[in-house]
Amino acid sequence: MTTVHAVETFDSLNPATDEVIGTYPVHSADEVQAAVDRARAAARWWESLGFAGRAERLARWRGSLARRLPELCELVSRETGKPAGDAQLEIVLAIEHLAWAGKQARKVLGTQRRAPGLLLSNQAATVEYQPLGVIGVIGPWNYPVYTPLGSIAYALAAGNAVVFKPSEYTPGVGTWLVDTFAEAVPEYPVLQLVTGFGATGAALARSGVDKIAFTGSTATGKKVMAAAAETLTPVVIEAGGKDPLLVDADADLDAAADATVWGAFSNAGQTCAGVERVYVHQGVYDAFVAKVVERAKKVSAGADYGPMTMPTQLEVVRTHILDALARGGRALVGGKDAVGDRYVQPTVLVDVPEDSAAVREETFGPTVTIAKVADMDEAIEKANDSVYGLGSTVFAKRRGLELARRLRTGQTAINAPLSFAGIASLPFGGRGDSGFGRIHGPEGLREFARPKAIARQRFTVPLRLTTFPRSPRTDALVGKLIATLHGRR
Ligand code: NDP
């Protein structure tokens, strides 16, 4: 196999220190295409292994990730700036997803019998889910292991080969993942890496892969979808969110405040399903805000979470805070001086108009707005008044389930923050500007497979319907049969 080496390169930096962590090639469209071509042969081999063969090899890779956890934690921490404990949390969850996908693939995607119905009762009807072929995965930097693996693990378990383009901010983590996979599965390049900037991702979207799984901003998601449309390539889009948290009058306020502070500030707020807006029942508003403020004051950028991974994000966060303050909002913690050169201190905003950027646009920083509502109907109305619809959280004793069902988001956690993201059997995805399609769970496995329906005739019947010599007697019989079966109401 010959590999053409890219001339152009780029550096990956530690966002806390600007130390160069590694230098990576900027892969051209031709190199991306070559990787996709190599993946075709790999995909055929990978599919031929069957569920058991793939599960065994995915378990080998999982074992390697688990044994080398500290090494990967250190790399994630250096490349994103997040504390090692947070790096470990995302990797642990990713390993859990990998385990689930590998073990459940046969059950979810293997041959299933379907009822053929009375008229065709001489047929055996089955459906099986076959791999799509080659999947292009375009990943972000905020959770450089957990997020891409949400697609990669499920795509691989479903029998596909993958070409992975990590964010330009986390190519080192991407390289580490692909290298360890190659150690576990040395025979064919079933999981390959292409690195570079947006243009490399765009080339992957145009390369004729069988599906693109994109995680990132809504704006880039639209570009990816437009590029994929040129080759009629289907896409799954996991875009951003403006996730609300609701606090009902009977909620455990300590737990709700704790979830708000962690959900809003952990990972410096760079979480697609992080808490960005809170709506609190008027009866508990003051007590809840006091608890959030008390906890938020103990959280500090640099100690509890890292710097902003992407330097340009600092300006977005600053703009949202300043706009909120200029329009009558008050910062109870943090505020206009919270945004530094690399780090952003926790910021709790109240009295922010609902039509301001801090409430409507994805901030992706350690800020949160808290608003008082007359009742939970108003909370639902305001929470749902968003172009986004990714995740949401409800704190309530009595009405938790009812409120969760009424929230227009792909997933809702009740009485705990972000719990849905750690449950491998639950699908994850958005609606509206948060995207569409699902990763994780059975739905995530099926996202990377195509249903193949097979009807096998087991024996012939006198009542032959699909033949030209079909007799008028047969037609009359069928008519009577249907009238008896369906015509009673
Ligand atoms: P992007 O959406 O720009 O990037 C996500 C991925 O897409 C990266 O791998 C990126 O590569 C790649 N990419 C960029 N342009 C193209 C293109 N034209 N075609 C194909 N792929 C492309 O997000 P950013 O990293 O710039 O972050 C911007 C904002 O996106 C954040 O502020 C946040 O609001 C949101 N975001 C949401 C995430 C989520 O989990 N839902 C994750 C990350 C960001 P490269 O990095 O090399 O440009």
XYZ file of C-alpha atoms and ligand atoms in Angstrom, residues 138-142 165-169 196-198 201-202 214-217 220 223-224 238-240 272 310 313 362 364, ligand 1:
78
model
C -16.492 14.384 11.702
C -15.866 15.040 15.371
C -15.587 18.024 17.670
C -12.997 18.942 20.296
C -15.081 19.346 23.457
C -11.766 13.453 10.850
C -11.201 14.841 14.352
C -11.322 18.547 15.119
C -8.174 20.509 14.310
C -7.935 21.128 18.097
C -6.687 18.948 8.821
C -9.117 21.854 8.928
C -12.656 22.355 7.720
C -13.932 17.537 6.668
C -15.682 18.987 3.616
C -21.244 14.997 12.119
C -20.961 16.543 15.566
C -20.329 20.273 15.858
C -22.077 23.566 15.286
C -21.137 23.758 9.963
C -22.486 23.031 5.217
C -21.764 19.336 5.727
C -25.479 16.161 16.281
C -25.369 19.931 16.594
C -25.457 22.292 19.524
C -23.472 20.321 23.710
C -11.051 27.123 21.155
C -15.029 31.071 21.800
C -25.586 28.637 22.209
C -20.793 27.140 24.949
P -17.474 23.266 13.933
O -18.874 22.872 13.740
O -16.920 24.303 13.033
O -16.500 21.992 13.829
C -16.893 20.660 14.092
C -16.113 19.747 13.164
O -16.435 20.031 11.809
C -14.603 19.902 13.261
O -13.979 18.663 13.073
C -14.316 20.818 12.120
O -13.003 20.767 11.680
C -15.242 20.305 11.065
N -15.531 21.242 9.993
C -15.412 22.597 9.980
N -15.823 23.104 8.799
C -16.224 22.054 8.043
C -16.772 21.918 6.731
N -17.014 22.977 5.955
N -17.069 20.690 6.284
C -16.863 19.609 7.062
N -16.349 19.664 8.301
C -16.035 20.873 8.797
O -17.332 23.689 15.414
P -16.184 24.516 16.097
O -15.202 23.549 16.592
O -15.686 25.636 15.228
O -17.022 25.174 17.273
C -17.922 26.237 16.980
C -19.170 26.136 17.798
O -19.800 24.893 17.528
C -18.970 26.109 19.278
O -18.854 27.369 19.768
C -20.200 25.426 19.758
O -21.256 26.355 19.842
C -20.503 24.441 18.661
N -20.027 23.092 18.960
C -20.924 22.152 19.332
C -20.505 20.894 19.642
C -21.444 19.842 20.048
O -21.077 18.947 20.792
N -22.664 19.817 19.549
C -19.119 20.506 19.618
C -18.241 21.543 19.157
C -18.702 22.778 18.853
P -11.955 21.843 12.245
O -12.030 21.787 13.731
O -10.696 21.310 11.713
O -12.404 23.163 11.683
